[in-house]
Amino acid sequence: MAYDFPNSPSLGQVANGYVWDGEKWMRAGPLPGPVVATKKNYIINGAMMISQEWGMASFTVSLGYPVDQFIIGFVHGGTCTYAQVASATPGGSPNRIRYIATAADTSVAASDAVYIKTPIEGLRTADLRFGSVSAKTITIQFGVKAPAGTYCVGVLNGAVNRSYVVEYVIAAGEANTDVVKSVTIPGDTTGTWAVDNTAGLNVFWSLMAGTSNQQAAGSWAATAIFASPNQFNFMGTINNVFELFDVSLTEGTVAPPFQVPDYASELALCQRYYQQSFEPGGIAAAGFIEFDWAASAAGTLGGGSIILSPTMRSAPAVNVYDVAGNPNLITVINAGGALTNGQTFNQLTATPKNLRLRLYSIAGAVGLAFQYRVSARL
Amino acid sequence: MADYQLTASEEPCAVIRDSDKACIPPDMANRDYNGDAMQPGYIQWKEAGGVPDAYVEPPPPEPAPPTTEQQILYDHENRVRALEGEPPLDLDEFVKQLSG
């Protein structure tokens, strides 16, 4: 049997069960046999299961995190809502993120944009060797459910001055159904790609892009662009729905089938970037953090430290709330246990490893209570 | 009111973001402090001409109320001083002398 391969294949092109890696044809998909090697998925929370901050609450404003590690930004004349939703995916995850156009914007202004972005820490992507002659080819695989059209996906460095855009098509027959798409991107041999605790690589999906956010697909550019001129205007029709799920970024030209990660392990990975002391969606009066001291020492300096586990990516930004949920205030515990909300505190410091809060002398106080959230997001 | 307020009289120092009262450390690796064009942080806000509100000294600590033991000692001391024809001591001054 003879195979007929294209004479001038493009990178990632598949023919006869083989994929062109830029130099040679490689078998597409796993090798036959009982042992299938797994690959490192550089994406954290690609199963969209972890949503520490808001749970399944909906957003209507830009730059919210419907799930950990995934941020949605937009500039347009319409309105939208987005959230983590419970909806089983082909890869087996119980969750995905969903973005809905609740008021259309049919006229795309130059600066208009809708994007979903997930940043990856440089320490995690260092082995991809971007910015060197040894840069590795990567493949982004993701599940998507969207109206028919041409969309864009790509990568951007942490310094937001190197970007690569790839188009993918939702055909008419694929519209509004779960499909798995895969794009391959050659590693960038130039540019600055962080290999420390700052953003090494951003992956983005574009839903709308004005001319200021467009560049030709298929090549590296010294820009911060995330779409091509062919980008579909997802916001053009009210009630359009875009869903993203089962996301992986792996080295090489072929992605393995998506594997839902262990929940506890993935939660720990997410907590390197974000943690909070309360359940998703709001401050709970129960379960607050409490520092107590002996009644005989009442009125003297009070406070304490919390070990942040796991160690965070950087010194985090800290929000402190009293038990009633008032920001930047704490609750004083009085002798006998009565709580007084609305108390200002005197010192708040945070390192990647701990959080320390101090209250100077308050007459009658025998303790303090509060809730907190810490963010070292990229 | 500006978008940020300093927490010390000189920078670099942590800043309080007015929108959510987050305390943001002066760490260039922290996105809220040093963001980028897509997600500006405090540094980008300042570079765009933003001027933070000045640091406001927190109120001094309240003096600690005397313990029962200190109060008993204070009352005893003043009874002795009264017998000796001396003027009574101020409570705060007496507590400071005990602590010293």
Short mmCIF file of C-alpha atoms in Angstrom, two decimals:
data_model
loop_
_atom_site.label_atom_id
_atom_site.label_comp_id
_atom_site.label_asym_id
_atom_site.label_seq_id
_atom_site.Cartn_x
_atom_site.Cartn_y
_atom_site.Cartn_z
CA MET A 1 0.00 0.00 0.00
CA ALA A 2 1.35 3.40 -0.90
CA TYR A 3 0.50 6.67 0.81
CA ASP A 4 0.09 9.85 -1.16
CA PHE A 5 1.36 12.79 0.90
CA PRO A 6 1.12 16.49 -0.04
CA ASN A 7 4.28 17.89 -1.63
CA SER A 8 4.28 21.15 0.29
CA PRO A 9 2.67 20.44 3.64
CA SER A 10 2.09 23.17 6.22
CA LEU A 11 3.14 22.77 9.83
CA GLY A 12 0.69 20.56 11.67
CA GLN A 13 -1.04 19.37 8.51
CA VAL A 14 -2.50 15.87 8.90
CA ALA A 15 -2.58 13.31 6.07
CA ASN A 16 -3.10 9.56 6.14
CA GLY A 17 -2.91 9.50 9.91
CA TYR A 18 0.39 11.34 9.95
CA VAL A 19 1.19 14.94 10.85
CA TRP A 20 3.87 17.20 9.31
CA ASP A 21 6.20 18.57 12.04
CA GLY A 22 8.04 20.92 9.72
CA GLU A 23 10.69 18.37 8.77
CA LYS A 24 9.06 14.98 8.52
CA TRP A 25 5.78 13.12 8.74
CA MET A 26 5.05 11.78 12.23
CA ARG A 27 2.32 9.39 13.27
CA ALA A 28 -0.71 11.36 14.50
CA GLY A 29 -2.13 10.13 17.77
CA PRO A 30 -0.79 7.60 20.20
CA LEU A 31 1.26 4.63 19.09
CA PRO A 32 -0.55 1.31 19.13
CA GLY A 33 0.12 -0.87 22.14
CA PRO A 34 -0.69 -0.95 25.83
CA VAL A 35 1.75 1.77 26.91
CA VAL A 36 0.85 5.35 26.00
CA ALA A 37 3.21 7.97 27.30
CA THR A 38 1.56 11.01 28.87
CA LYS A 39 2.81 14.49 28.24
CA LYS A 40 3.15 17.43 30.59
CA ASN A 41 0.13 19.70 30.24
CA TYR A 42 1.48 23.20 30.80
CA ILE A 43 -2.03 24.57 31.32
CA ILE A 44 -3.24 24.71 34.92
CA ASN A 45 -6.96 24.10 35.48
CA GLY A 46 -7.56 23.16 31.85
CA ALA A 47 -10.52 21.08 33.05
CA MET A 48 -12.09 24.30 34.41
CA MET A 49 -12.98 22.55 37.67
CA ILE A 50 -11.35 24.94 40.13
CA SER A 51 -13.14 28.22 40.80
CA GLN A 52 -12.01 29.35 44.22
CA GLU A 53 -13.13 32.95 44.07
CA TRP A 54 -16.63 32.96 42.62
CA GLY A 55 -17.73 29.38 42.14
CA MET A 56 -20.38 29.44 39.43
CA ALA A 57 -21.38 33.08 39.92
CA SER A 58 -21.77 35.08 36.70
CA PHE A 59 -19.71 38.07 35.64
CA THR A 60 -20.79 40.97 33.47
CA VAL A 61 -17.64 43.09 33.73
CA SER A 62 -14.24 42.70 32.09
CA LEU A 63 -11.22 41.04 33.68
CA GLY A 64 -12.98 38.50 35.85
CA TYR A 65 -11.88 34.94 36.59
CA PRO A 66 -14.76 32.54 35.88
CA VAL A 67 -12.37 29.76 36.94
CA ASP A 68 -8.90 29.86 38.41
CA GLN A 69 -6.13 30.74 35.92
CA PHE A 70 -8.53 31.84 33.16
CA ILE A 71 -9.36 35.52 32.79
CA ILE A 72 -11.83 37.07 30.36
CA GLY A 73 -11.30 40.59 29.06
CA PHE A 74 -13.41 42.59 26.66
CA VAL A 75 -13.98 46.00 25.14
CA HIS A 76 -17.13 46.31 23.03
CA GLY A 77 -20.46 48.08 22.73
CA GLY A 78 -22.57 45.07 23.66
CA THR A 79 -23.16 43.31 26.94
CA CYS A 80 -22.22 39.83 28.04
CA THR A 81 -22.19 37.39 30.88
CA TYR A 82 -19.74 34.62 31.63
CA ALA A 83 -19.24 31.95 34.28
CA GLN A 84 -18.07 28.49 35.15
CA VAL A 85 -20.92 26.11 34.37
CA ALA A 86 -21.67 22.49 35.20
CA SER A 87 -21.70 20.71 31.86
CA ALA A 88 -19.85 17.48 31.18
CA THR A 89 -17.15 17.67 28.53
CA PRO A 90 -15.95 15.09 26.01
CA GLY A 91 -12.77 14.72 28.06
CA GLY A 92 -14.72 13.91 31.21
CA SER A 93 -14.57 17.16 33.15
CA PRO A 94 -17.80 18.22 34.88
CA ASN A 95 -17.13 21.89 34.09
CA ARG A 96 -16.46 24.39 31.35
CA ILE A 97 -16.55 28.16 30.99
CA ARG A 98 -19.36 29.80 29.06
CA TYR A 99 -19.49 33.31 27.58
CA ILE A 100 -22.83 34.64 26.31
CA ALA A 101 -23.55 37.77 24.25
CA THR A 102 -26.52 39.34 26.03
CA ALA A 103 -26.64 42.42 23.77
CA ALA A 104 -25.08 42.42 20.32
CA ASP A 105 -22.39 44.70 18.94
CA THR A 106 -22.57 44.45 15.16
CA SER A 107 -20.13 47.29 14.47
CA VAL A 108 -16.62 46.30 15.51
CA ALA A 109 -14.58 49.34 16.53
CA ALA A 110 -10.81 49.33 16.08
CA SER A 111 -10.10 48.69 19.74
CA ASP A 112 -12.90 46.20 20.34
CA ALA A 113 -11.89 42.82 21.67
CA VAL A 114 -13.07 39.78 23.56
CA TYR A 115 -10.47 37.33 24.73
CA ILE A 116 -10.01 34.47 27.14
CA LYS A 117 -6.49 34.29 28.49
CA THR A 118 -4.57 31.89 30.67
CA PRO A 119 -1.08 32.93 31.75
CA ILE A 120 1.55 30.32 32.57
CA GLU A 121 4.44 31.00 34.94
CA GLY A 122 7.94 31.13 33.45
CA LEU A 123 9.19 28.50 35.88
CA ARG A 124 6.62 26.13 34.39
CA THR A 125 7.40 26.88 30.73
CA ALA A 126 11.18 27.24 30.99
CA ASP A 127 11.77 23.81 29.43
CA LEU A 128 10.06 24.92 26.22
CA ARG A 129 13.20 27.02 25.61
CA PHE A 130 11.32 29.86 23.93
CA GLY A 131 13.61 32.73 23.00
CA SER A 132 16.42 30.37 22.03
CA VAL A 133 17.38 28.34 18.97
CA SER A 134 16.23 25.28 20.91
CA ALA A 135 12.64 26.54 21.20
CA LYS A 136 10.20 23.64 21.07
CA THR A 137 7.10 23.33 18.98
CA ILE A 138 3.90 23.32 21.03
CA THR A 139 0.37 22.13 20.40
CA ILE A 140 -2.68 23.71 21.99
CA GLN A 141 -5.68 21.43 22.10
CA PHE A 142 -9.04 22.54 23.40
CA GLY A 143 -12.72 21.77 23.36
CA VAL A 144 -15.00 24.47 22.05
CA LYS A 145 -18.69 24.97 21.39
CA ALA A 146 -19.45 28.08 19.38
CA PRO A 147 -21.33 29.51 16.41
CA ALA A 148 -19.83 28.82 13.00
CA GLY A 149 -16.98 31.08 11.98
CA THR A 150 -13.24 31.60 11.91
CA TYR A 151 -11.72 32.14 15.34
CA CYS A 152 -8.20 32.69 16.61
CA VAL A 153 -6.03 31.18 19.30
CA GLY A 154 -2.42 31.93 20.03
CA VAL A 155 0.34 32.71 22.46
CA LEU A 156 1.90 35.89 23.79
CA ASN A 157 5.00 36.32 25.91
CA GLY A 158 4.92 37.79 29.42
CA ALA A 159 6.38 41.07 28.25
CA VAL A 160 3.48 41.28 25.75
CA ASN A 161 5.72 42.04 22.77
CA ARG A 162 5.90 38.67 20.98
CA SER A 163 2.76 37.01 19.68
CA TYR A 164 1.62 34.28 17.33
CA VAL A 165 -1.93 33.87 16.04
CA VAL A 166 -3.45 30.71 14.59
CA GLU A 167 -6.89 30.49 13.02
CA TYR A 168 -9.32 27.63 13.51
CA VAL A 169 -12.70 27.16 11.90
CA ILE A 170 -16.01 26.12 13.37
CA ALA A 171 -17.73 24.74 10.30
CA ALA A 172 -21.45 25.03 9.80
CA GLY A 173 -21.84 21.39 10.70
CA GLU A 174 -19.90 21.93 13.95
CA ALA A 175 -21.79 25.02 15.06
CA ASN A 176 -22.94 25.00 18.67
CA THR A 177 -21.76 21.46 19.28
CA ASP A 178 -18.79 20.18 21.29
CA VAL A 179 -15.74 19.85 19.06
CA VAL A 180 -12.05 19.42 19.82
CA LYS A 181 -9.61 21.67 17.99
CA SER A 182 -5.85 21.50 17.89
CA VAL A 183 -3.30 24.01 16.64
CA THR A 184 0.46 23.69 16.44
CA ILE A 185 2.81 26.64 16.93
CA PRO A 186 6.56 26.65 16.26
CA GLY A 187 8.59 27.79 19.25
CA ASP A 188 9.75 31.41 19.15
CA THR A 189 13.51 31.49 18.71
CA THR A 190 13.78 35.19 19.52
CA GLY A 191 12.21 37.62 21.95
CA THR A 192 12.28 37.62 25.74
CA TRP A 193 10.46 34.75 27.42
CA ALA A 194 10.58 34.76 31.22
CA VAL A 195 11.80 31.62 32.97
CA ASP A 196 11.25 32.95 36.50
CA ASN A 197 8.15 33.44 38.63
CA THR A 198 6.64 36.01 36.26
CA ALA A 199 4.45 35.26 33.25
CA GLY A 200 6.34 33.07 30.81
CA LEU A 201 3.66 32.50 28.25
CA ASN A 202 0.04 33.59 27.81
CA VAL A 203 -2.42 31.50 25.81
CA PHE A 204 -5.44 33.32 24.45
CA TRP A 205 -8.63 32.63 22.57
CA SER A 206 -10.21 35.47 20.64
CA LEU A 207 -13.95 35.96 20.15
CA MET A 208 -13.88 39.44 18.65
CA ALA A 209 -11.10 41.77 17.52
CA GLY A 210 -11.03 45.23 15.99
CA THR A 211 -8.33 46.29 13.57
CA SER A 212 -6.01 47.47 16.36
CA ASN A 213 -5.90 43.89 17.65
CA GLN A 214 -5.28 42.12 14.35
CA GLN A 215 -2.26 40.68 12.59
CA ALA A 216 -1.78 38.01 9.95
CA ALA A 217 -1.97 34.49 11.32
CA GLY A 218 0.82 31.98 11.09
CA SER A 219 3.99 33.84 12.02
CA TRP A 220 5.68 35.38 15.02
CA ALA A 221 5.48 39.16 15.35
CA ALA A 222 6.86 41.71 17.79
CA THR A 223 3.37 42.71 18.88
CA ALA A 224 0.75 42.04 21.53
CA ILE A 225 -1.88 40.98 19.01
CA PHE A 226 -4.33 38.16 19.59
CA ALA A 227 -6.41 37.81 16.41
CA SER A 228 -6.25 37.84 12.63
CA PRO A 229 -8.33 39.99 10.26
CA ASN A 230 -10.53 36.91 9.70
CA GLN A 231 -11.68 36.78 13.32
CA PHE A 232 -15.44 36.17 13.53
CA ASN A 233 -17.46 38.80 15.40
CA PHE A 234 -18.93 36.61 18.09
CA MET A 235 -20.69 39.65 19.58
CA GLY A 236 -22.57 40.24 16.33
CA THR A 237 -25.65 38.28 17.37
CA ILE A 238 -27.44 38.32 20.70
CA ASN A 239 -27.46 35.03 22.62
CA ASN A 240 -24.39 33.68 20.89
CA VAL A 241 -22.73 31.20 23.24
CA PHE A 242 -19.03 30.33 23.37
CA GLU A 243 -17.81 27.52 25.60
CA LEU A 244 -14.21 26.48 26.27
CA PHE A 245 -13.13 23.25 27.96
CA ASP A 246 -10.58 20.41 28.09
CA VAL A 247 -7.58 22.65 27.40
CA SER A 248 -4.04 21.38 27.07
CA LEU A 249 -0.73 22.78 25.90
CA THR A 250 1.89 20.14 25.22
CA GLU A 251 5.28 20.01 23.60
CA GLY A 252 5.36 18.61 20.07
CA THR A 253 3.02 18.55 17.12
CA VAL A 254 0.42 16.13 18.39
CA ALA A 255 -1.55 16.45 21.61
CA PRO A 256 -2.58 13.37 23.54
CA PRO A 257 -6.25 12.91 24.44
CA PHE A 258 -7.23 15.34 27.21
CA GLN A 259 -6.86 13.88 30.66
CA VAL A 260 -8.83 15.36 33.56
CA PRO A 261 -6.28 16.07 36.31
CA ASP A 262 -6.56 14.99 39.93
CA TYR A 263 -8.74 17.63 41.63
CA ALA A 264 -6.69 18.01 44.82
CA SER A 265 -3.43 18.29 42.90
CA GLU A 266 -4.89 20.87 40.55
CA LEU A 267 -6.32 22.87 43.46
CA ALA A 268 -2.86 23.01 45.03
CA LEU A 269 -1.42 24.28 41.74
CA CYS A 270 -4.08 26.98 41.59
CA GLN A 271 -3.41 28.03 45.18
CA ARG A 272 0.10 29.09 44.23
CA TYR A 273 -1.69 31.99 42.55
CA TYR A 274 -4.83 32.56 44.60
CA GLN A 275 -6.21 31.55 47.99
CA GLN A 276 -9.05 32.70 50.19
CA SER A 277 -10.21 31.78 53.68
CA PHE A 278 -13.89 31.59 52.75
CA GLU A 279 -16.04 29.61 50.37
CA PRO A 280 -16.51 30.88 46.79
CA GLY A 281 -18.86 33.73 46.14
CA GLY A 282 -18.84 35.77 49.33
CA ILE A 283 -17.78 36.27 52.89
CA ALA A 284 -19.33 33.80 55.30
CA ALA A 285 -19.95 34.79 58.91
CA ALA A 286 -18.94 31.29 59.94
CA GLY A 287 -15.48 29.87 59.60
CA PHE A 288 -13.55 33.08 60.03
CA ILE A 289 -9.92 33.26 61.07
CA GLU A 290 -9.48 34.04 64.76
CA PHE A 291 -6.48 35.13 66.82
CA ASP A 292 -7.03 35.10 70.59
CA TRP A 293 -4.97 36.17 73.53
CA ALA A 294 -5.34 35.74 77.27
CA ALA A 295 -7.78 37.99 79.07
CA SER A 296 -5.01 39.12 81.44
CA ALA A 297 -3.22 40.62 78.47
CA ALA A 298 -6.33 42.32 77.12
CA GLY A 299 -5.60 45.69 75.63
CA THR A 300 -2.06 44.91 74.65
CA LEU A 301 -0.75 44.23 71.14
CA GLY A 302 -2.73 41.51 69.38
CA GLY A 303 -2.27 39.70 66.11
CA GLY A 304 -0.90 36.64 64.49
CA SER A 305 0.40 35.00 61.34
CA ILE A 306 -1.04 32.58 58.83
CA ILE A 307 1.19 30.24 56.87
CA LEU A 308 0.26 30.36 53.21
CA SER A 309 0.26 26.88 51.78
CA PRO A 310 1.40 26.23 49.17
CA THR A 311 3.98 28.98 48.97
CA MET A 312 2.64 31.61 46.63
CA ARG A 313 4.22 32.73 43.38
CA SER A 314 5.10 36.17 44.75
CA ALA A 315 4.18 38.37 47.68
CA PRO A 316 0.41 38.50 47.23
CA ALA A 317 -2.04 41.37 47.21
CA VAL A 318 -4.21 40.96 50.31
CA ASN A 319 -7.85 41.72 50.95
CA VAL A 320 -8.94 41.57 54.57
CA TYR A 321 -12.60 41.64 55.62
CA ASP A 322 -14.34 41.77 58.98
CA VAL A 323 -16.83 39.04 59.80
CA ALA A 324 -19.63 41.08 58.20
CA GLY A 325 -17.68 41.29 54.96
CA ASN A 326 -16.60 44.95 55.23
CA PRO A 327 -13.31 45.38 53.32
CA ASN A 328 -10.06 46.49 54.89
CA LEU A 329 -11.51 46.10 58.41
CA ILE A 330 -11.46 43.38 61.03
CA THR A 331 -13.68 42.22 63.87
CA VAL A 332 -12.70 42.61 67.52
CA ILE A 333 -13.59 39.84 69.95
CA ASN A 334 -14.47 41.35 73.29
CA ALA A 335 -14.29 39.71 76.70
CA GLY A 336 -17.31 37.43 76.89
CA GLY A 337 -17.20 36.72 73.16
CA ALA A 338 -19.19 39.62 71.73
CA LEU A 339 -18.02 40.69 68.27
CA THR A 340 -17.49 44.25 67.14
CA ASN A 341 -17.14 44.71 63.39
CA GLY A 342 -15.59 47.64 61.56
CA GLN A 343 -12.29 47.84 63.44
CA THR A 344 -9.28 49.25 61.60
CA PHE A 345 -6.07 47.30 62.04
CA ASN A 346 -2.57 48.63 62.31
CA GLN A 347 -0.25 46.35 60.38
CA LEU A 348 -0.73 43.98 57.48
CA THR A 349 2.21 42.35 55.74
CA ALA A 350 2.43 39.47 53.34
CA THR A 351 5.21 37.41 51.85
CA PRO A 352 4.88 34.44 49.50
CA LYS A 353 4.94 32.24 52.61
CA ASN A 354 2.87 34.04 55.22
CA LEU A 355 0.38 36.72 56.11
CA ARG A 356 0.73 38.76 59.32
CA LEU A 357 -1.87 41.03 60.86
CA ARG A 358 -1.51 43.21 63.95
CA LEU A 359 -3.87 45.25 66.03
CA TYR A 360 -2.55 47.73 68.54
CA SER A 361 -4.19 48.14 71.88
CA ILE A 362 -7.99 48.05 71.95
CA ALA A 363 -9.58 48.28 75.40
CA GLY A 364 -11.34 45.08 76.36
CA ALA A 365 -10.27 43.12 73.27
CA VAL A 366 -9.29 39.49 73.77
CA GLY A 367 -9.01 38.54 70.14
CA LEU A 368 -9.64 39.46 66.54
CA ALA A 369 -11.41 37.76 63.68
CA PHE A 370 -11.32 38.24 59.92
CA GLN A 371 -11.48 36.68 56.50
CA TYR A 372 -8.91 37.15 53.77
CA ARG A 373 -8.02 36.50 50.20
CA VAL A 374 -4.56 36.66 48.71
CA SER A 375 -3.73 36.99 45.04
CA ALA A 376 -0.44 36.37 43.31
CA ARG A 377 -2.11 35.84 39.96
CA LEU A 378 -0.12 36.34 36.83
CA MET B 1 -9.55 60.35 46.22
CA ALA B 2 -6.97 58.65 44.01
CA ASP B 3 -7.16 55.02 42.89
CA TYR B 4 -4.33 54.10 45.28
CA GLN B 5 -3.05 55.21 48.68
CA LEU B 6 0.47 54.79 50.04
CA THR B 7 1.04 52.89 53.30
CA ALA B 8 4.32 54.63 54.14
CA SER B 9 5.77 58.09 53.68
CA GLU B 10 8.26 56.91 51.05
CA GLU B 11 8.04 54.54 48.10
CA PRO B 12 8.47 51.72 47.39
CA CYS B 13 5.85 50.64 49.85
CA ALA B 14 2.64 48.66 49.84
CA VAL B 15 -0.32 50.52 48.37
CA ILE B 16 -4.03 50.24 49.07
CA ARG B 17 -6.18 49.96 45.93
CA ASP B 18 -9.32 52.00 46.50
CA SER B 19 -11.66 49.88 44.39
CA ASP B 20 -11.47 46.81 46.62
CA LYS B 21 -9.15 47.95 49.45
CA ALA B 22 -6.57 45.35 48.53
CA CYS B 23 -3.17 45.83 50.14
CA ILE B 24 -0.67 45.42 47.29
CA PRO B 25 2.98 44.73 48.13
CA PRO B 26 5.76 46.57 46.27
CA ASP B 27 6.79 43.40 44.44
CA MET B 28 7.56 43.84 40.75
CA ALA B 29 6.47 40.21 40.23
CA ASN B 30 3.01 41.00 41.60
CA ARG B 31 0.59 41.70 38.74
CA ASP B 32 -1.51 44.07 40.83
CA TYR B 33 1.60 46.14 41.48
CA ASN B 34 3.34 45.74 38.12
CA GLY B 35 0.91 44.68 35.40
CA ASP B 36 1.11 45.16 31.66
CA ALA B 37 -0.79 46.88 28.86
CA MET B 38 -3.61 44.34 29.02
CA GLN B 39 -3.96 44.43 32.79
CA PRO B 40 -2.39 47.61 34.18
CA GLY B 41 -1.19 47.60 37.77
CA TYR B 42 -0.07 50.34 40.14
CA ILE B 43 3.17 51.00 38.25
CA GLN B 44 1.33 51.43 34.94
CA TRP B 45 -1.25 53.66 36.64
CA LYS B 46 1.53 55.91 37.95
CA GLU B 47 3.28 55.97 34.57
CA ALA B 48 0.02 57.16 33.06
CA GLY B 49 0.11 60.16 35.41
CA GLY B 50 -1.67 58.78 38.44
CA VAL B 51 -0.75 60.28 41.79
CA PRO B 52 -1.49 58.17 44.87
CA ASP B 53 -3.02 59.57 48.01
CA ALA B 54 -0.43 60.24 50.68
CA TYR B 55 0.21 57.99 53.62
CA VAL B 56 -1.90 58.77 56.67
CA GLU B 57 -0.38 57.96 60.03
CA PRO B 58 -2.57 55.48 61.90
CA PRO B 59 -4.02 56.66 65.19
CA PRO B 60 -1.70 56.06 68.14
CA PRO B 61 -2.43 52.94 70.14
CA GLU B 62 -4.94 53.33 72.91
CA PRO B 63 -3.35 53.16 76.36
CA ALA B 64 -3.93 49.76 77.84
CA PRO B 65 -6.37 49.79 80.76
CA PRO B 66 -4.74 48.91 84.11
CA THR B 67 -4.98 45.34 85.25
CA THR B 68 -6.69 44.53 88.53
CA GLU B 69 -3.28 44.01 90.14
CA GLN B 70 -2.04 47.41 88.94
CA GLN B 71 -5.22 49.09 90.21
CA ILE B 72 -4.77 47.53 93.68
CA LEU B 73 -1.14 48.59 93.82
CA TYR B 74 -2.06 52.09 92.65
CA ASP B 75 -4.77 52.47 95.29
CA HIS B 76 -2.38 51.20 97.97
CA GLU B 77 0.38 53.58 96.88
CA ASN B 78 -1.93 56.57 97.03
CA ARG B 79 -3.21 55.58 100.47
CA VAL B 80 0.39 55.53 101.70
CA ARG B 81 1.10 58.86 100.02
CA ALA B 82 -2.01 60.37 101.65
CA LEU B 83 -0.80 59.23 105.08
CA GLU B 84 2.55 60.80 104.28
CA GLY B 85 0.96 64.06 103.12
CA GLU B 86 2.14 63.58 99.54
CA PRO B 87 -0.06 64.40 96.51
CA PRO B 88 -1.60 61.36 94.76
CA LEU B 89 0.02 59.86 91.66
CA ASP B 90 -1.54 59.87 88.22
CA LEU B 91 -2.68 56.35 87.24
CA ASP B 92 -1.01 56.35 83.83
CA GLU B 93 2.25 57.60 85.30
CA PHE B 94 2.10 54.95 88.04
CA VAL B 95 1.53 52.15 85.47
CA LYS B 96 4.45 53.41 83.38
CA GLN B 97 6.70 53.37 86.48
CA LEU B 98 5.62 49.80 87.20
CA SER B 99 6.35 48.74 83.64
CA GLY B 100 9.68 50.56 83.58
#
